[in-house]
Coordinates of C-alpha atoms in Angstrom, one line a residue:
X1 CA 41.3 -16.1 -1.1
X2 CA 41.9 -12.7 0.4
X3 CA 45.3 -12.0 1.7
X4 CA 46.1 -8.9 3.8
X5 CA 48.6 -7.1 1.7
X6 CA 50.0 -4.4 3.8
X7 CA 53.0 -4.1 1.4
X8 CA 50.8 -3.9 -1.8
X9 CA 51.5 -0.6 -3.6
X10 CA 48.6 1.7 -2.7
X11 CA 47.9 5.5 -2.3
X12 CA 49.9 7.0 0.5
X13 CA 48.8 9.4 3.2
X14 CA 51.4 11.6 4.7
X15 CA 54.2 9.5 3.3
X16 CA 53.0 6.2 4.8
X17 CA 51.5 3.0 3.5
X18 CA 47.8 2.4 4.4
X19 CA 47.3 0.3 7.6
X20 CA 45.7 -2.5 5.6
X21 CA 45.3 -3.2 1.8
X22 CA 43.3 -6.1 0.7
X23 CA 42.5 -7.5 -2.8
X24 CA 38.8 -7.9 -3.7
X25 CA 38.2 -10.2 -6.6
X26 CA 35.9 -13.0 -5.2
X27 CA 32.8 -13.4 -3.0
X28 CA 35.1 -14.8 -0.3
X29 CA 37.1 -11.6 -0.5
X30 CA 33.9 -9.6 0.2
X31 CA 33.4 -11.6 3.4
X32 CA 37.0 -10.9 4.4
X33 CA 36.6 -7.1 3.5
X34 CA 33.7 -6.9 5.9
X35 CA 35.7 -8.5 8.7
X36 CA 38.7 -6.3 8.0
X37 CA 36.5 -3.2 8.1
X38 CA 35.1 -4.1 11.5
X39 CA 38.6 -4.8 12.9
X40 CA 40.0 -1.5 11.6
X41 CA 37.0 0.5 12.9
X42 CA 37.3 -1.2 16.3
X43 CA 41.0 -0.4 16.5
X44 CA 40.2 3.2 15.7
X45 CA 37.8 3.5 18.6
X46 CA 34.4 3.3 16.8
X47 CA 31.4 1.8 18.7
X48 CA 29.8 -1.4 17.5
X49 CA 27.0 0.5 15.6
X50 CA 29.5 2.5 13.5
X51 CA 31.7 -0.6 13.0
X52 CA 28.8 -2.4 11.5
X53 CA 27.8 0.6 9.3
X54 CA 31.3 0.8 7.8
X55 CA 31.5 -2.9 7.3
X56 CA 28.0 -3.1 5.7
X57 CA 28.8 -0.2 3.4
X58 CA 32.0 -1.7 2.1
X59 CA 30.6 -5.2 1.7
X60 CA 27.6 -3.8 -0.2
X61 CA 30.0 -1.8 -2.6
X62 CA 32.4 -4.7 -2.8
X63 CA 29.7 -7.1 -3.9
X64 CA 28.2 -4.6 -6.3
X65 CA 31.5 -3.9 -8.0
X66 CA 32.8 -7.5 -7.9
X67 CA 34.4 -8.7 -11.1
X68 CA 37.1 -11.3 -12.0
X69 CA 39.5 -8.4 -12.3
X70 CA 41.0 -7.4 -8.9
X71 CA 40.3 -4.1 -7.1
X72 CA 41.8 -3.1 -3.8
X73 CA 40.4 -1.8 -0.5
X74 CA 42.6 0.2 1.8
X75 CA 42.4 1.9 5.2
X76 CA 44.4 4.8 6.5
X77 CA 44.3 7.6 9.2
X78 CA 44.0 11.3 8.3
X79 CA 45.3 13.8 10.7
X80 CA 43.5 17.0 9.8
X81 CA 40.7 16.5 10.6
X82 CA 41.3 13.3 12.5
X83 CA 39.5 10.6 10.5
X84 CA 39.6 7.0 9.3
X85 CA 39.5 6.7 5.5
X86 CA 38.4 3.6 3.7
X87 CA 39.1 3.4 -0.1
X88 CA 38.1 1.2 -2.9
X89 CA 40.1 1.5 -6.1
X90 CA 39.9 -0.3 -9.5
X91 CA 41.4 0.2 -13.0
X92 CA 38.7 -1.1 -15.4
X93 CA 35.3 0.1 -16.7
X94 CA 33.2 -1.0 -13.7
X95 CA 31.1 1.5 -11.9
X96 CA 28.8 1.2 -8.8
X97 CA 25.1 0.8 -9.5
X98 CA 22.9 3.8 -8.6
X99 CA 21.0 1.7 -6.1
X100 CA 24.0 0.4 -4.2
X101 CA 25.7 3.8 -4.1
X102 CA 22.5 5.5 -3.0
X103 CA 22.0 2.9 -0.2
X104 CA 25.6 3.5 1.1
X105 CA 25.3 7.3 1.0
X106 CA 22.1 7.0 3.0
X107 CA 24.1 4.9 5.6
X108 CA 27.3 7.0 5.5
X109 CA 26.7 10.5 3.8
X110 CA 30.5 11.1 3.8
X111 CA 30.9 8.6 0.9
X112 CA 32.5 10.0 -2.3
X113 CA 32.7 8.3 -5.7
X114 CA 35.2 9.6 -8.2
X115 CA 35.2 8.0 -11.7
X116 CA 38.1 8.4 -14.1
X117 CA 38.0 11.8 -15.9
X118 CA 35.9 11.7 -19.1
X119 CA 38.1 11.7 -22.2
X120 CA 41.3 10.7 -20.3
X121 CA 43.4 7.7 -21.0
X122 CA 42.9 6.5 -17.4
X123 CA 40.3 3.9 -16.6
X124 CA 38.6 2.9 -13.4
X125 CA 37.6 4.9 -10.4
X126 CA 37.6 5.1 -6.6
X127 CA 35.2 5.4 -3.7
X128 CA 36.3 6.9 -0.4
X129 CA 34.5 6.8 2.9
X130 CA 35.9 9.3 5.5
X131 CA 34.7 8.6 9.1
X132 CA 35.7 11.2 11.7
X133 CA 37.3 9.6 14.7
X134 CA 35.1 9.4 17.8
X135 CA 35.5 12.3 20.2
X136 CA 36.8 10.1 23.0
X137 CA 39.3 8.1 20.9
X138 CA 43.0 8.8 20.8
X139 CA 43.5 11.5 18.2
X140 CA 47.2 10.7 18.2
X141 CA 46.4 7.6 16.2
X142 CA 48.5 7.2 13.1
X143 CA 48.4 4.8 10.2
X144 CA 51.5 3.0 11.4
X145 CA 50.0 2.5 14.9
X146 CA 46.7 1.4 13.4
X147 CA 48.6 -1.2 11.3
X148 CA 50.1 -2.8 14.4
X149 CA 46.6 -3.0 16.0
X150 CA 44.8 -4.6 13.1
X151 CA 47.3 -7.0 11.6
X152 CA 46.8 -9.7 14.3
X153 CA 43.1 -9.5 13.8
X154 CA 43.0 -9.9 10.0
X155 CA 44.3 -13.4 9.5
X156 CA 42.3 -15.3 6.8
X157 CA 39.0 -16.8 8.1
X158 CA 36.5 -19.2 6.6
X159 CA 33.1 -18.3 5.2
X160 CA 31.5 -19.8 8.3
X161 CA 33.4 -17.5 10.6
X162 CA 32.4 -14.5 8.4
X163 CA 28.7 -15.6 8.5
X164 CA 28.8 -16.0 12.2
X165 CA 30.2 -12.5 12.6
X166 CA 27.4 -11.1 10.4
X167 CA 24.9 -13.0 12.5
X168 CA 26.2 -11.4 15.6
X169 CA 25.9 -8.0 14.0
X170 CA 22.2 -8.8 13.1
X171 CA 21.4 -10.0 16.6
X172 CA 22.9 -6.8 18.0
X173 CA 20.7 -4.7 15.7
X174 CA 17.6 -6.7 16.7
X175 CA 18.4 -6.3 20.4
X176 CA 18.6 -2.5 19.9
X177 CA 15.3 -2.6 18.0
X178 CA 13.6 -4.5 20.9
X179 CA 14.6 -1.7 23.2
X180 CA 12.1 0.5 21.5
X181 CA 9.1 -1.7 22.2
X182 CA 7.7 0.5 24.9
X183 CA 6.2 2.9 22.3
X184 CA 4.1 0.0 21.0
X185 CA 2.6 -1.2 24.3
X186 CA -0.6 0.9 24.1
X187 CA -1.3 -0.1 20.5
X188 CA -0.6 -3.7 21.4
X189 CA -3.2 -3.7 24.2
X190 CA -5.8 -2.4 21.7
X191 CA -4.9 -4.9 19.1
X192 CA -4.9 -7.7 21.6
X193 CA -8.4 -6.8 22.7
X194 CA -9.6 -6.7 19.1
X195 CA -7.9 -10.1 18.4
X196 CA -9.6 -11.7 21.5
X197 CA -13.0 -10.3 20.4
X198 CA -12.6 -11.7 16.9
X199 CA -11.4 -15.1 18.1
X200 CA -14.3 -15.3 20.6
X201 CA -16.8 -14.4 17.8
X202 CA -15.4 -17.1 15.6
X203 CA -15.5 -19.7 18.4
X204 CA -19.1 -18.7 19.2
X205 CA -20.1 -19.0 15.5
X206 CA -18.4 -22.4 15.2
X207 CA -20.2 -23.7 18.3
X208 CA -23.6 -22.3 17.5
X209 CA -23.5 -23.4 13.8
X210 CA -21.5 -26.6 14.1
X211 CA -23.8 -28.4 11.8
X212 CA -23.4 -25.7 9.2
X213 CA -19.6 -25.2 9.3
X214 CA -19.0 -29.0 8.9
X215 CA -20.1 -28.6 5.3
X216 CA -17.4 -27.2 3.0
X217 CA -19.4 -24.6 1.1
X218 CA -21.0 -23.1 4.2
X219 CA -17.7 -23.1 6.1
X220 CA -16.1 -21.2 3.2
X221 CA -18.9 -18.6 3.2
X222 CA -18.5 -18.1 7.0
X223 CA -14.8 -17.7 6.7
X224 CA -15.1 -15.1 3.9
X225 CA -17.7 -13.2 6.0
X226 CA -15.2 -13.1 8.9
X227 CA -12.4 -12.1 6.6
X228 CA -14.3 -9.2 5.1
X229 CA -14.8 -7.7 8.6
X230 CA -11.1 -7.0 8.5
X231 CA -11.3 -5.1 5.2
X232 CA -12.4 -1.4 4.7
X233 CA -16.1 -0.9 4.4
X234 CA -15.7 2.2 2.2
X235 CA -13.1 4.1 0.3
X236 CA -12.3 7.8 1.0
X237 CA -13.6 10.5 -1.3
X238 CA -10.6 12.7 -2.3
X239 CA -10.9 15.6 -4.7
X240 CA -9.6 14.7 -8.1
X241 CA -9.1 11.0 -7.2
X242 CA -11.3 8.1 -8.3
X243 CA -10.8 4.8 -6.6
X244 CA -12.1 1.3 -7.3
X245 CA -11.3 -2.1 -5.8
X246 CA -12.1 -5.8 -6.3
X247 CA -11.5 -8.5 -3.7
X248 CA -11.9 -12.1 -4.9
X249 CA -11.5 -15.1 -2.5
X250 CA -9.8 -18.2 -3.8
X251 CA -12.3 -20.5 -5.5
X252 CA -10.6 -23.8 -4.4
X253 CA -10.1 -23.4 -0.6
X254 CA -12.3 -22.9 2.5
X255 CA -9.4 -21.2 4.3
X256 CA -9.1 -17.5 4.9
X257 CA -6.3 -15.6 3.1
X258 CA -4.2 -12.7 4.1
X259 CA -4.7 -10.3 1.1
X260 CA -5.7 -6.8 2.1
X261 CA -6.0 -3.2 0.9
X262 CA -6.4 0.2 2.5
X263 CA -7.0 3.8 1.6
X264 CA -6.7 6.5 4.2
X265 CA -6.3 10.3 4.3
X266 CA -3.1 11.3 6.1
X267 CA -1.5 14.7 7.0
X268 CA 0.6 14.5 3.9
X269 CA -1.9 13.2 1.4
X270 CA -3.9 10.1 0.4
X271 CA -2.2 6.8 1.3
X272 CA -3.1 3.7 -0.8
X273 CA -1.9 0.2 0.3
X274 CA -2.1 -3.4 -0.9
X275 CA -0.5 -6.2 1.0
X276 CA -0.4 -10.0 1.4
X277 CA 0.2 -11.9 4.6
X278 CA 1.9 -15.2 3.9
X279 CA -0.3 -18.2 4.4
X280 CA -4.0 -19.2 4.4
X281 CA -5.6 -19.6 7.8
X282 CA -7.6 -17.8 10.4
X283 CA -4.3 -16.7 12.0
X284 CA -3.2 -15.1 8.6
X285 CA -6.5 -13.1 8.6
X286 CA -6.0 -12.0 12.2
X287 CA -2.4 -10.9 11.4
X288 CA -3.7 -9.1 8.4
X289 CA -6.3 -7.3 10.5
X290 CA -3.7 -6.2 13.1
X291 CA -1.4 -4.8 10.3
X292 CA -4.2 -2.9 8.7
X293 CA -5.4 -1.3 11.9
X294 CA -1.8 -0.5 12.9
X295 CA -1.2 1.0 9.4
X296 CA -4.1 3.4 9.9
X297 CA -2.9 4.4 13.4
X298 CA 0.7 5.0 12.2
X299 CA -0.5 6.9 9.1
X300 CA -2.6 9.2 11.2
X301 CA 0.6 10.3 13.0
X302 CA 2.0 11.6 9.6
X303 CA 5.0 9.2 9.2
X304 CA 6.5 9.0 5.7
X305 CA 5.9 5.7 3.9
X306 CA 9.2 4.0 4.6
X307 CA 8.9 4.8 8.3
X308 CA 5.4 3.3 8.3
X309 CA 6.9 0.1 6.8
X310 CA 9.6 0.1 9.5
X311 CA 7.1 0.5 12.3
X312 CA 4.9 -2.3 10.9
X313 CA 8.0 -4.6 10.5
X314 CA 8.9 -4.0 14.2
X315 CA 5.3 -4.6 15.2
X316 CA 5.2 -7.9 13.3
X317 CA 8.5 -9.1 14.7
X318 CA 7.5 -8.2 18.2
X319 CA 4.0 -9.6 18.4
X320 CA 3.8 -12.1 15.5
X321 CA 7.3 -13.6 15.2
X322 CA 7.7 -16.0 12.3
X323 CA 5.0 -14.2 10.2
X324 CA 5.9 -12.2 7.1
X325 CA 4.0 -10.0 4.7
X326 CA 4.5 -8.0 1.6
X327 CA 3.1 -4.5 1.5
X328 CA 3.2 -1.7 -1.1
X329 CA 2.4 1.9 -0.1
X330 CA 1.6 4.8 -2.4
X331 CA 1.3 8.3 -0.9
X332 CA -0.4 10.7 -3.3
X333 CA 0.5 14.3 -2.5
X334 CA -2.3 17.0 -2.3
X335 CA -2.8 18.3 -5.8
X336 CA -2.4 14.8 -7.3
X337 CA 0.8 15.6 -9.2
X338 CA 3.2 13.3 -7.4
X339 CA 3.1 9.9 -5.8
X340 CA 5.7 8.4 -3.4
X341 CA 6.2 4.6 -3.6
X342 CA 7.5 2.5 -0.8
X343 CA 7.4 -1.2 -1.5
X344 CA 8.2 -4.0 1.0
X345 CA 8.7 -7.0 -1.2
X346 CA 5.3 -6.7 -3.0
X347 CA 4.6 -6.8 -6.7
X348 CA 5.5 -3.5 -8.4
X349 CA 2.5 -1.2 -9.0
X350 CA 1.7 -0.3 -12.6
X351 CA 1.6 3.4 -13.6
X352 CA -0.5 4.2 -16.7
X353 CA 0.3 7.7 -17.9
X354 CA -1.4 9.5 -20.8
X355 CA 2.1 10.6 -22.1
X356 CA 4.1 7.4 -21.5
X357 CA 3.8 3.6 -22.0
X358 CA 2.8 1.6 -19.0
X359 CA 5.5 1.4 -16.4
X360 CA 6.1 -1.1 -13.5
X361 CA 7.5 1.0 -10.6
X362 CA 10.1 -1.4 -9.5
X363 CA 11.4 0.5 -6.4
X364 CA 11.3 -1.9 -3.5
X365 CA 12.8 -3.0 -0.1
X366 CA 12.7 -6.2 1.9
X367 CA 9.4 -7.8 3.0
X368 CA 8.1 -7.2 6.5
X369 CA 8.8 -9.5 9.4
X370 CA 12.5 -10.1 8.9
X371 CA 13.9 -7.0 10.7
X372 CA 15.7 -5.3 7.7
X373 CA 15.7 -1.5 7.1
X374 CA 13.4 -0.1 4.5
X375 CA 14.7 2.4 1.9
X376 CA 13.0 5.8 1.6
X377 CA 10.1 6.1 -0.8
X378 CA 10.8 7.0 -4.5
X379 CA 8.8 9.9 -6.1
X380 CA 7.1 9.7 -9.5
X381 CA 5.3 12.4 -11.4
X382 CA 1.5 12.0 -12.0
X383 CA 0.3 13.6 -15.3
X384 CA -3.4 14.6 -15.3
X385 CA -5.4 11.5 -16.1
X386 CA -2.7 9.0 -14.8
X387 CA -3.9 5.7 -13.4
X388 CA -2.2 3.6 -10.7
X389 CA -2.9 -0.1 -10.5
X390 CA -1.9 -2.2 -7.4
X391 CA -2.6 -6.0 -7.3
X392 CA -1.8 -9.1 -5.3
X393 CA 0.0 -12.1 -6.8
X394 CA -3.2 -14.2 -7.1
X395 CA -4.1 -12.1 -10.2
X396 CA -1.0 -12.8 -12.3
X397 CA 0.9 -15.7 -10.7
X398 CA 0.1 -19.1 -12.3
X399 CA 2.0 -22.3 -12.2
X400 CA 4.3 -22.8 -15.2
X401 CA 4.3 -19.2 -16.4
X402 CA 6.9 -16.5 -16.1
X403 CA 5.8 -13.8 -13.5
X404 CA 7.5 -11.0 -15.4
X405 CA 5.7 -12.0 -18.6
X406 CA 2.4 -12.0 -16.8
X407 CA 3.0 -8.5 -15.4
X408 CA 3.9 -7.2 -18.8
X409 CA 0.7 -8.7 -20.2
X410 CA -1.2 -7.0 -17.3
X411 CA 0.3 -3.7 -18.4
X412 CA -0.7 -4.2 -22.0
X413 CA -4.2 -5.2 -21.1
X414 CA -4.6 -2.3 -18.6
X415 CA -3.3 0.3 -21.1
X416 CA -5.8 -0.8 -23.7
X417 CA -8.6 -1.1 -21.1
X418 CA -11.2 1.5 -20.0
X419 CA -9.9 4.6 -18.2
X420 CA -12.7 4.4 -15.6
X421 CA -11.3 2.6 -12.5
X422 CA -14.4 0.6 -11.9
X423 CA -14.6 -0.6 -15.5
X424 CA -10.8 -1.3 -15.5
X425 CA -11.1 -3.5 -12.4
X426 CA -14.0 -5.5 -13.9
X427 CA -12.1 -6.0 -17.2
X428 CA -8.9 -7.2 -15.4
X429 CA -10.8 -9.6 -13.2
X430 CA -12.6 -11.1 -16.3
X431 CA -9.3 -11.5 -18.2
X432 CA -7.0 -12.8 -15.5
X433 CA -9.1 -14.3 -12.7
X434 CA -11.6 -16.7 -14.1
X435 CA -11.0 -19.4 -11.5
X436 CA -8.6 -17.9 -8.9
X437 CA -6.4 -20.4 -7.0
X438 CA -5.5 -17.6 -4.5
X439 CA -7.1 -14.5 -3.1
X440 CA -7.0 -11.5 -5.4
X441 CA -7.0 -7.8 -4.8
X442 CA -7.2 -5.3 -7.7
X443 CA -6.9 -1.7 -6.6
X444 CA -7.2 1.1 -9.3
X445 CA -6.9 4.8 -9.0
X446 CA -7.2 7.7 -11.5
X447 CA -5.8 11.1 -10.7
X448 CA -6.8 14.5 -12.0
X449 CA -6.1 18.0 -10.6
X450 CA -8.6 18.7 -7.8
X451 CA -11.3 21.1 -8.6
X452 CA -10.7 24.7 -7.6
X453 CA -12.7 25.9 -4.6
X454 CA -14.8 29.0 -4.9
X455 CA -15.7 31.3 -1.9
X456 CA -17.3 34.7 -1.5
X457 CA -14.9 37.6 -1.6
X458 CA -15.1 40.8 0.5
X459 CA -17.4 42.4 -2.0
X460 CA -19.6 39.4 -2.4
X461 CA -17.9 38.2 -5.7
X462 CA -16.4 34.8 -6.1
X463 CA -12.8 34.1 -5.2
X464 CA -11.3 30.9 -6.7
X465 CA -8.5 29.2 -4.7

């Protein structure tokens, strides 16, 4: 249990004890830390958004650093400049993970991590988050006054109360996101018209060919034909990039799946995408078609990959509530020397480099449709001749086998396979997808430096760019 320990020895500021010191040694303590952080931030005059940011940052760090050994969290007020400081301190060898610390710094850039000096006898470290007091708050606020404001609000609470508080925070964030829906109205009208046309076409085909669709095999073929109308007809031709794709429907069902892929030129390079809408039905295919068209529209506006995912997540929650999808984006910079990966809960892409063993690029964020923020894309170098492989789970996921082991087997097979993307796709389908129980997408790309362009110079001679 967490106990507010205002009298626990802790670092002083201006000769005073911190307003609140709390021990963090259990998961319940992390819940309490979040609640205390909100109470302190509210007493210091922060608005609800900044209260939630501080509480989220501290709970993320607290959970990441959680060990049986106790660490302490403290809050105090700085006078010059006027700011609220939150501190985490510990005296063992724990250290925050790179991922958690990076996520918190993105949320609150004023976060500072200080480990114990190398070679010293001291152990442990500290993390300090310094938040300037709001312009309209009382800058005469002191640590002693803050203590009197927060002590009545930090009595121990149950896990259910903490969960309810976090739920209220999430609902407030969702309400704010819904306020931005006006920007999607035009796109929604276009997608609604497309959806109505597709549904009308399907209804017309069903009525006109009722005697055909009643038979399983012909119904399956009709469904697949409809599904393929949602997928790209061609792949773009980009200098120095070779693309190949295989789409295989499930062999054991007449329903339509939600697997999809996309390749589109954007103002910042070639965007490759592979995704999978949860479920197998006509509705899943319609949602897939909406997402693919929206992805192309947003990509044309030049948004970075993680912003594309956030827009699609908002669109999905607004117009298709209850539906979720995984989606991996790979933005290849002009020149084909770097790729930016933003992955919303999808299988990690496989990078096959001439000078390194095969690597699963495990950078990822939450799947789309649940309203959570997406982390920025992670950049990876592309050596000349590198290949990128993106697949859906139907290729590697089988009942009774470990998914990670199957992904490692995929890497070994792909590394030993042909370098040509078309031949590589064919080999992988033959090895891993003899009788697919789910839809499959295999998307392969090979990257080389784009060829130099030659133009006529002022004297008529060639000039190479």
